[in-house]
Coordinates of C-alpha atoms and ligand atoms in Angstrom, one line a residue:
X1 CA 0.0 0.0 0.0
X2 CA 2.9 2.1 0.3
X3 CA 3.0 5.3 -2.1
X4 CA 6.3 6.9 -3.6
X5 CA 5.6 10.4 -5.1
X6 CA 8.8 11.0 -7.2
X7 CA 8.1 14.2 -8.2
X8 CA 6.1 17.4 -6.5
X9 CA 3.0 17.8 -9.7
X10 CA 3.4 22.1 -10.1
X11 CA 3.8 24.4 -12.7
X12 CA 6.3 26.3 -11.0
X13 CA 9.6 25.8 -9.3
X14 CA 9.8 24.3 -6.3
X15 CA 12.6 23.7 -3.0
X16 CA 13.9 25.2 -0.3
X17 CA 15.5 28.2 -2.1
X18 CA 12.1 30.3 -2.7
X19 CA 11.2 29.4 1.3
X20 CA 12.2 33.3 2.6
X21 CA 10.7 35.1 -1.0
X22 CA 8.1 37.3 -0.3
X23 CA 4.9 38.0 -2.6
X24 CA 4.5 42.1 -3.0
X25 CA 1.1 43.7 -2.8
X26 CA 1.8 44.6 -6.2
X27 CA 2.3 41.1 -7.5
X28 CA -0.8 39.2 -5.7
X29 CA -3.4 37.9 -7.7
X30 CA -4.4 36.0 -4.5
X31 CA -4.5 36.3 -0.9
X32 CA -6.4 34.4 1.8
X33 CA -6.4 35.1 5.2
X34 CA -3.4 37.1 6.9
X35 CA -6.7 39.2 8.8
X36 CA -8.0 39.7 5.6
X37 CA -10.1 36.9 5.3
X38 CA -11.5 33.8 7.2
X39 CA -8.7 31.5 7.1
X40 CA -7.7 27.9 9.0
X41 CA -6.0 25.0 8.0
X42 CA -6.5 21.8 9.6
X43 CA -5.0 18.3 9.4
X44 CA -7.1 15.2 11.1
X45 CA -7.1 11.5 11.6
X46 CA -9.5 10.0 9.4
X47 CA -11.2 6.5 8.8
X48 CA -8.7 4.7 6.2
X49 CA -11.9 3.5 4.2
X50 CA -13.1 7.0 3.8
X51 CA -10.1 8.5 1.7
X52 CA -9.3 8.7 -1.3
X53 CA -4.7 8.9 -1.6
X54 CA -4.1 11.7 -3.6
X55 CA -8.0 13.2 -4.2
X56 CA -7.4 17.3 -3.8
X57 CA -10.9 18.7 -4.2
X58 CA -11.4 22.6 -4.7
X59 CA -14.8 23.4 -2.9
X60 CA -15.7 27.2 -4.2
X61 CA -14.3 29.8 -6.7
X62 CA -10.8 28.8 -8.0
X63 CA -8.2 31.2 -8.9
X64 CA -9.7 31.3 -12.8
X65 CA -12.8 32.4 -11.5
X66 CA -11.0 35.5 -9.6
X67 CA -9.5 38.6 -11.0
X68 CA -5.8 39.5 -10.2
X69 CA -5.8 41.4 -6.8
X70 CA -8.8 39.2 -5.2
X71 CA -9.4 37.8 -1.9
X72 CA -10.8 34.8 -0.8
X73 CA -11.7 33.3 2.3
X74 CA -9.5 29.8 2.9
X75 CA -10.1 26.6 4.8
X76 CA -7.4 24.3 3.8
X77 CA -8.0 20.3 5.3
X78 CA -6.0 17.7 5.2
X79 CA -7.4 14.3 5.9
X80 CA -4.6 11.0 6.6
X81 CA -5.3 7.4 7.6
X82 CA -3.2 4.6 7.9
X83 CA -2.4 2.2 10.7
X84 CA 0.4 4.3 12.2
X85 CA -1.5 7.6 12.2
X86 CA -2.2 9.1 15.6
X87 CA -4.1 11.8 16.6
X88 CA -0.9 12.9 18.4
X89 CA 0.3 13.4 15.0
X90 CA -1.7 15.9 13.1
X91 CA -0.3 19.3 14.5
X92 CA 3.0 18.2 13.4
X93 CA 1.8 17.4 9.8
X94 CA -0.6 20.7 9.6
X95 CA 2.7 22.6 10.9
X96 CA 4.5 21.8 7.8
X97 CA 2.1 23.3 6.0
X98 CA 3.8 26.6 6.5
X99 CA 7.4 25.4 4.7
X100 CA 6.1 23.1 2.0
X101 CA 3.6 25.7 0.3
X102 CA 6.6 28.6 0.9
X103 CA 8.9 26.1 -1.2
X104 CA 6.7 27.0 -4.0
X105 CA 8.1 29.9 -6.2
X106 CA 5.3 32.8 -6.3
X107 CA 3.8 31.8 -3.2
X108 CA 4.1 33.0 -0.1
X109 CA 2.8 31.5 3.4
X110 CA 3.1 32.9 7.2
X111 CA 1.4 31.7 10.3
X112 CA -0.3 28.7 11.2
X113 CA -3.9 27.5 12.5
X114 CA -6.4 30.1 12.0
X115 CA -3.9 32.9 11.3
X116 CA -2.3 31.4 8.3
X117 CA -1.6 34.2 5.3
X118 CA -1.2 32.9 2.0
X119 CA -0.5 35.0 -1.3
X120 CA 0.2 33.8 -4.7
X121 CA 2.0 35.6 -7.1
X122 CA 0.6 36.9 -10.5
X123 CA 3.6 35.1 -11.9
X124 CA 2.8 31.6 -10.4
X125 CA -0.7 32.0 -11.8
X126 CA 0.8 33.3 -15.4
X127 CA 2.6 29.8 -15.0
X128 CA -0.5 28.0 -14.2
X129 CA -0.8 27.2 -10.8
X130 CA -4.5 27.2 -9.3
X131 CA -5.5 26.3 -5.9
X132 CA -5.5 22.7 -6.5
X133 CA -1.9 22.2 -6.5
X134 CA -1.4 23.5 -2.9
X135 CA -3.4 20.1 -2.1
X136 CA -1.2 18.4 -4.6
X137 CA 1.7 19.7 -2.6
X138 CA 0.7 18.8 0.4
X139 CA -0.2 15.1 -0.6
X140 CA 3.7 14.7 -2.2
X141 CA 5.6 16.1 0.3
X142 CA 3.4 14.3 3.3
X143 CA 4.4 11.0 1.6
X144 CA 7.7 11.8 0.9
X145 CA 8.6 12.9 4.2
X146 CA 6.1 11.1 6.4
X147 CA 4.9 8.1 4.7
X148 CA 6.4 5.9 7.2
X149 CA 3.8 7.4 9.7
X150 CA 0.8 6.8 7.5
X151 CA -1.3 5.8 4.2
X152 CA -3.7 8.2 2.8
X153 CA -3.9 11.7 2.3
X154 CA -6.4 13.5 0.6
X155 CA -7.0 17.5 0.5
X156 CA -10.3 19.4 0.7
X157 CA -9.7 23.4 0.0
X158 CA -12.6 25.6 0.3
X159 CA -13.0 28.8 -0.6
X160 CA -16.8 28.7 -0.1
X161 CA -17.7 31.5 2.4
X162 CA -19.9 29.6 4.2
X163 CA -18.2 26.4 4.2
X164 CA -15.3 28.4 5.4
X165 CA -17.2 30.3 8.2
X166 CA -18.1 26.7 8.8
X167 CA -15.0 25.3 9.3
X168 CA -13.0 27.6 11.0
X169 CA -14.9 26.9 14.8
X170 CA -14.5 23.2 14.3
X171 CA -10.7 24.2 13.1
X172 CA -10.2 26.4 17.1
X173 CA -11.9 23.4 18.6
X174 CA -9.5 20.9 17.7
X175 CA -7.1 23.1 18.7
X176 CA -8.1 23.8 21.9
X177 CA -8.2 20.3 22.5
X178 CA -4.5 19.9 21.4
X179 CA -3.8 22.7 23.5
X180 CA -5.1 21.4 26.6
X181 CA -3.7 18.5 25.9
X182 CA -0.4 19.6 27.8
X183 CA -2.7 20.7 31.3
X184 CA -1.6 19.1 34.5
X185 CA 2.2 18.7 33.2
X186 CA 4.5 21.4 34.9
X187 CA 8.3 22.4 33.8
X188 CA 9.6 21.7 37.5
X189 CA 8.3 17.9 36.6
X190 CA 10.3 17.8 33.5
X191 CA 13.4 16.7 32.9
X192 CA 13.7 17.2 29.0
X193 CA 12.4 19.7 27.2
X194 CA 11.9 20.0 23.3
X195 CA 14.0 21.8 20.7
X196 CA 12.3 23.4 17.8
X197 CA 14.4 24.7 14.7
X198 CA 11.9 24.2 12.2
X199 CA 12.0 28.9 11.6
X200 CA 15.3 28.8 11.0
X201 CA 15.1 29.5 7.2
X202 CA 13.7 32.4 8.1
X203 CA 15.3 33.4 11.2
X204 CA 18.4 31.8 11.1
X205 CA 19.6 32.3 15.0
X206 CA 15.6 31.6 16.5
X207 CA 15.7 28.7 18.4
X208 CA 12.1 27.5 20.5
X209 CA 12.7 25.1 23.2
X210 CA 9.6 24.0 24.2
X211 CA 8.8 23.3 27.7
X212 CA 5.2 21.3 29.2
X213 CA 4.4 25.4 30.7
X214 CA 6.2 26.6 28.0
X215 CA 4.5 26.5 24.5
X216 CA 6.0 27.6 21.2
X217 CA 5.3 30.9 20.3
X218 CA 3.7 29.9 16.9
X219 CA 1.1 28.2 19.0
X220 CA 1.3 25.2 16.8
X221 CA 3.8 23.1 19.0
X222 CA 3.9 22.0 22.9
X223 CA 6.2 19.8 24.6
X224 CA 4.1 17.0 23.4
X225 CA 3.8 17.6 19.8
X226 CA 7.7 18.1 19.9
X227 CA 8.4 14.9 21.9
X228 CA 5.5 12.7 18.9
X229 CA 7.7 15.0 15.9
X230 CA 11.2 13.3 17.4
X231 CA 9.6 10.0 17.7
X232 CA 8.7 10.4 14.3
X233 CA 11.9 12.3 12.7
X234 CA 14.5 11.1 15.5
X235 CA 17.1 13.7 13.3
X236 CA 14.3 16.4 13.3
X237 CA 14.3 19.7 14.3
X238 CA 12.5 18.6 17.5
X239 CA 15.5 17.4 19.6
X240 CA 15.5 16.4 23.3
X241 CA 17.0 19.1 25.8
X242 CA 18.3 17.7 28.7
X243 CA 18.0 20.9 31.5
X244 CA 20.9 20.1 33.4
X245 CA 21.9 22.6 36.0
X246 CA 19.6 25.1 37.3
X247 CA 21.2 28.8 37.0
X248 CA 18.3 30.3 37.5
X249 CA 14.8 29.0 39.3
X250 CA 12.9 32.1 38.9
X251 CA 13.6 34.0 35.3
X252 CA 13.9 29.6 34.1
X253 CA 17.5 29.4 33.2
X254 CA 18.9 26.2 32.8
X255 CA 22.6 25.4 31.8
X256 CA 21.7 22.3 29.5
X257 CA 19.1 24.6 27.7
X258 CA 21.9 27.3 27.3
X259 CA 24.4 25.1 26.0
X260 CA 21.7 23.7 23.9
X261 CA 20.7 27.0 22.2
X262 CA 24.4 28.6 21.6
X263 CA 24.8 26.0 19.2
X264 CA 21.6 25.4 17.9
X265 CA 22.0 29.4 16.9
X266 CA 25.3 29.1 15.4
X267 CA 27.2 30.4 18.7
X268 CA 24.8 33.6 18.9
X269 CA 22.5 33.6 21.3
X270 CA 24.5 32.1 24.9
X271 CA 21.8 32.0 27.0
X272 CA 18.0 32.7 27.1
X273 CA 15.1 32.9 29.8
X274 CA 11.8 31.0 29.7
X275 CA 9.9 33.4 32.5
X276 CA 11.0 37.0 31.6
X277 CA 10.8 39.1 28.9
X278 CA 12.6 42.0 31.0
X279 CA 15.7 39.8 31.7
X280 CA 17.0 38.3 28.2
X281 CA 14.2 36.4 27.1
X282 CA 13.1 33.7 24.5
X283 CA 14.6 34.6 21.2
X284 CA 11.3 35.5 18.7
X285 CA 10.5 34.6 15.1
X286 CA 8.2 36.0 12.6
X287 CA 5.4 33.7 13.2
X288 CA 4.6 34.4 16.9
X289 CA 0.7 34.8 18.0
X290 CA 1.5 37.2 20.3
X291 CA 3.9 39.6 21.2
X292 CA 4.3 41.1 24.8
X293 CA 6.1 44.4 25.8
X294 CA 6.8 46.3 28.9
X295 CA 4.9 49.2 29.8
X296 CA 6.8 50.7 32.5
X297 CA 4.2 53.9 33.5
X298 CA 1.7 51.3 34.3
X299 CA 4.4 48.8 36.0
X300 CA 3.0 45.9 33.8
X301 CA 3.2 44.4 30.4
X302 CA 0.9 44.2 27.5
X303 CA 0.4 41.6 24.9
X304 CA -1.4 42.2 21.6
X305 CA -2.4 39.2 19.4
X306 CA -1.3 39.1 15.1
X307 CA -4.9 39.2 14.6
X308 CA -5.1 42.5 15.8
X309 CA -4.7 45.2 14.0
X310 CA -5.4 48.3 15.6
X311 CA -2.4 50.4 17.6
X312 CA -1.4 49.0 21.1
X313 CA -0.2 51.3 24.0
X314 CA 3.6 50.5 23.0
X315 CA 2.9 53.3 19.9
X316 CA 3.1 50.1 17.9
X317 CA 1.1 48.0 15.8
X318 CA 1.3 44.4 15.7
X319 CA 3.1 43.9 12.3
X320 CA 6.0 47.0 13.5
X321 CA 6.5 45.1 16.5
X322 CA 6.9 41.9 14.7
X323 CA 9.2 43.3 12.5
X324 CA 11.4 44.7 14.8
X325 CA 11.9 41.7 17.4
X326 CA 11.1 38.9 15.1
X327 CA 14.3 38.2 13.9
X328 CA 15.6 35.6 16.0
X329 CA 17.0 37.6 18.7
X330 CA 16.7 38.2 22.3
X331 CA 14.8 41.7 23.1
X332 CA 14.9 42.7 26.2
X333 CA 10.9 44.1 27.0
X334 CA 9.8 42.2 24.5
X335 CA 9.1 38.6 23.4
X336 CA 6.5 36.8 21.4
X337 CA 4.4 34.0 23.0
X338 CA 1.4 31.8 22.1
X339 CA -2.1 32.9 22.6
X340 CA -2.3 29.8 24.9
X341 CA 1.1 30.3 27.3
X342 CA -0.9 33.5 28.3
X343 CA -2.8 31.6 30.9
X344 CA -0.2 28.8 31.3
X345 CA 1.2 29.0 35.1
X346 CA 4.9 30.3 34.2
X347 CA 3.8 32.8 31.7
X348 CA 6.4 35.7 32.9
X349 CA 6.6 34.2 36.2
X350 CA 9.9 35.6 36.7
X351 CA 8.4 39.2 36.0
X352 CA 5.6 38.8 38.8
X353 CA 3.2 36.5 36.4
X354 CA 0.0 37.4 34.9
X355 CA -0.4 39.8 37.6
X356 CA 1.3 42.4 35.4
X357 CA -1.0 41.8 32.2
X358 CA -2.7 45.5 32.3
X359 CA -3.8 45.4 28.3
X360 CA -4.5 43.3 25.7
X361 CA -6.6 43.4 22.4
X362 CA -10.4 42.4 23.2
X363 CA -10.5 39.8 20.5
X364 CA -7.7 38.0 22.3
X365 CA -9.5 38.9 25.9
X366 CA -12.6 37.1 24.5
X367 CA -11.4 34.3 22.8
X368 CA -9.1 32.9 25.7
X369 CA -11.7 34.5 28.7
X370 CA -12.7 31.2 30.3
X371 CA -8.9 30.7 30.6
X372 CA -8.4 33.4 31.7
X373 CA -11.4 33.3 34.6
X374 CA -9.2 30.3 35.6
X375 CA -6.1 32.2 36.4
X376 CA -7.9 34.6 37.9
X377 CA -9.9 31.9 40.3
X378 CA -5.6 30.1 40.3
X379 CA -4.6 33.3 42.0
X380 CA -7.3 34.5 44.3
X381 CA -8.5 37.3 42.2
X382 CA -11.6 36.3 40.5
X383 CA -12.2 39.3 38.5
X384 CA -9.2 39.7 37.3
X385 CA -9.9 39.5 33.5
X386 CA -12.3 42.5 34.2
X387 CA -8.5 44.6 35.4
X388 CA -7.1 44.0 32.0
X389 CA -7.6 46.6 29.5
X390 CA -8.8 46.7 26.0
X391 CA -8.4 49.2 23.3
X392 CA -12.2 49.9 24.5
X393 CA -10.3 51.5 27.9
X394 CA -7.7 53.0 26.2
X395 CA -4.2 53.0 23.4
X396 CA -2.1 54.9 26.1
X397 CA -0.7 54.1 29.0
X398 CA -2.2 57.2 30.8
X399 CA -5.6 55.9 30.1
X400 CA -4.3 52.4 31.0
X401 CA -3.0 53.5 34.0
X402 CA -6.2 55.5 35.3
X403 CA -8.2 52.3 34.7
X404 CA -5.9 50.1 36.3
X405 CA -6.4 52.4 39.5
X406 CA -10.1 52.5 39.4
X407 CA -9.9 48.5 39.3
X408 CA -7.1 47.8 42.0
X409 CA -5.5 45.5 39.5
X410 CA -2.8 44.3 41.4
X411 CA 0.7 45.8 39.1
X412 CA -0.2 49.5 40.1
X413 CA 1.3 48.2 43.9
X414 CA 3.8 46.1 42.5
X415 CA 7.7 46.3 42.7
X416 CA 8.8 48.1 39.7
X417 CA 9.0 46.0 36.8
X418 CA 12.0 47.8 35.9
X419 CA 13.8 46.6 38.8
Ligands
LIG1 FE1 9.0 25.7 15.9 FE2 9.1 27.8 17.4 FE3 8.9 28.0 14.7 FE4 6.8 27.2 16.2 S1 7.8 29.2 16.2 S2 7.6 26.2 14.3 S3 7.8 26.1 17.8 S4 10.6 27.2 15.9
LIG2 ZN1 8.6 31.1 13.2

């Protein structure tokens, strides 16, 4: 039953070279998602007698039914069967995703889950490429570098709005449940923690390692998704990380991690910390979910989501801020994070923990809120999502800070963040 694809089926080039090439807005004849429009992609588990190995169905317009410059909405899903499959293995197919359609020349991918961007060039379209051969990717370079793992593949792309609008809550469902997958594990219990390497072609010193409390910032990978990927791809970039030595209990600095990361970043980057984004934190790549900063008037940080694309109180937007830390280096005051590792336990624990989130986005607020109630309940302030600002309180710390006081939230009597 085993498949060999020899070949990826496109009319346009396609390796590793055209990975970092960007589509301009000038060039686009397409573009899905990226905030522009509803967007997910999804890989499941499904019933072996219910696929079809290499079926790519295209469920709405296609790109000859567009003009150049259009925008669709995009659900790309992947289903796989096969005797090896596990469930425990679909994030670290669907995070592929992000390098295998970039490897196509003309188009251009960023993000993951329900944030995923794409845009395809006028020139990849001038060559023939429709929307159907993203499936046809997918389905050759699953095989080729996964077949061991599993049998079938087949692709359903829709562009249908509906369809789409359909999708995408079953999509944030199954990720939750992948999420929350990693509960009850903590990083003090932990041993090894997980390497991830896989942005490197992007941001060639950015090295994730990936602890139970600890997600990466992409959102697409926890300790347990990295610890299936090296079962799967022992030579992967998920790798084992023995923490060692503890250097530090309270920022998270560990010398095995250390050691682990000044190689893994080509001798750049000597040592990192898991709990602070004051004190040399996490290095940060393009494809965070989130990026938090320091705002030192209201002695707290902020953290505003890609999704989001209004101004934040750092007199930044999302996309400026991602540009300027998102390089694969440590920033102090800044680091990007998953939308889930906001309401995991060690989330800046080595600042003074959630306790000096004062601001967020209110798409963000809303969409992890019974999370968040949690924490709140965790650390004896139940109303404690009510202390967090929104855009709806305020863009400035001054406002900020004149809600935080009417609230009590708990950083306006802190220690200075600052130290
Ligand atoms: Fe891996 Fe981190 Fe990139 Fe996610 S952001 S794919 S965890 S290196
Ligand atoms: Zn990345």
């Amino acid at each position: 039953l085993k498949l060999t694809v020899a070949e990826i089926p496109v009319p346009v080039a396609y390796g590793p070279a055209f990975e970092g090439e960007r589509v301009r807005r000038d060039d686009v004849y397409l573009e899905c998602g990226g905030g522009k429009t509803p967007c997910c992609e999804l890989v499941q588990i499904a019933d072996m007698n219910t696929i079809e190995d290499g079926r790519v169905e295209v469920i709405g317009p296609d790109i000859k039914d567009v003009k150049p410059g259009s925008r669709l909405p995009l659900a790309v899903t992947v289903q796989i069967g096969g005797r090896k499959m596990q469930e425990d293995y679909e994030p670290i197919l669907e995070r592929q995703i992000h390098h295998l359609v970039n490897y196509a020349q003309g188009l251009m991918h960023i993000g993951q889950r329900d944030i995923a961007w794409y845009r395809i060039s006028k020139q990849a379209v001038d060559k023939g490429f429709t929307l159907e051969h993203i499936g046809k990717i997918l389905h050759a370079k699953f095989h080729q570098d996964f077949g061991a793992i599993f049998d079938k593949c087949q692709v359903k792309i829709y562009t249908d709005e509906a369809k789409v609008n359909e999708i995408i809550p079953k999509a944030q469902a199954a990720y939750r449940v992948r999420d929350e997958r990693i509960e009850g594990m903590t990083d003090e219990g932990t041993e090894t923690y997980y390497s991830c390497t896989l942005c490197q072609s992007f941001a060639p010193t950015h090295v994730c390692v990936i602890s139970p409390e600890r997600t990466g910032l992409c959102g697409a990978y926890n300790w347990l998704d990295c610890k299936a990927s090296f079962e799967i791809n022992p030579t992967g970039p998920n790798q084992p990380v023995q923490k060692g030595e503890t250097l530090d209990e309270t920022l998270g600095n560990w010398k095995g991690v250390n050691d682990f990361v000044y190689k893994a970043s080509r001798q750049s980057i000597s040592s990192y910390n898991f709990y602070s984004l004051v004190f040399d934190p996490m290095t940060t790549c393009g494809c965070c979910e989130c990026i938090a900063a320091v705002l030192p008037l209201c002695n707290g940080i902020m953290t505003v989501n890609r999704d989001y694309t209004g101004m934040t109180p750092t007199g930044m937007k999302f996309t400026t801020l991602a540009g300027v830390i998102g390089g694969g280096n440590v920033t102090p005051g800044f680091v990007g994070h998953s939308k889930f590792n906001v309401t995991q336990r060690k989330f800046v624990s080595g600042d003074g923990g959630i306790h000096r989130l004062v601001w967020m986005p209110k798409i963000l607020k809303e969409e992890i809120r019974d999370r968040l109630e949690k924490r709140g309940q965790d650390i004896g302030i139940p109303n404690f999502v009510d202390m967090i600002a929104t855009e709806e309180n305020g863009v400035t710390e001054e406002e900020i800070l004149a809600f935080l006081e009417k609230m009590g939230h708990p950083a306006v009597t802190m220690d200075p963040i600052l130290g």
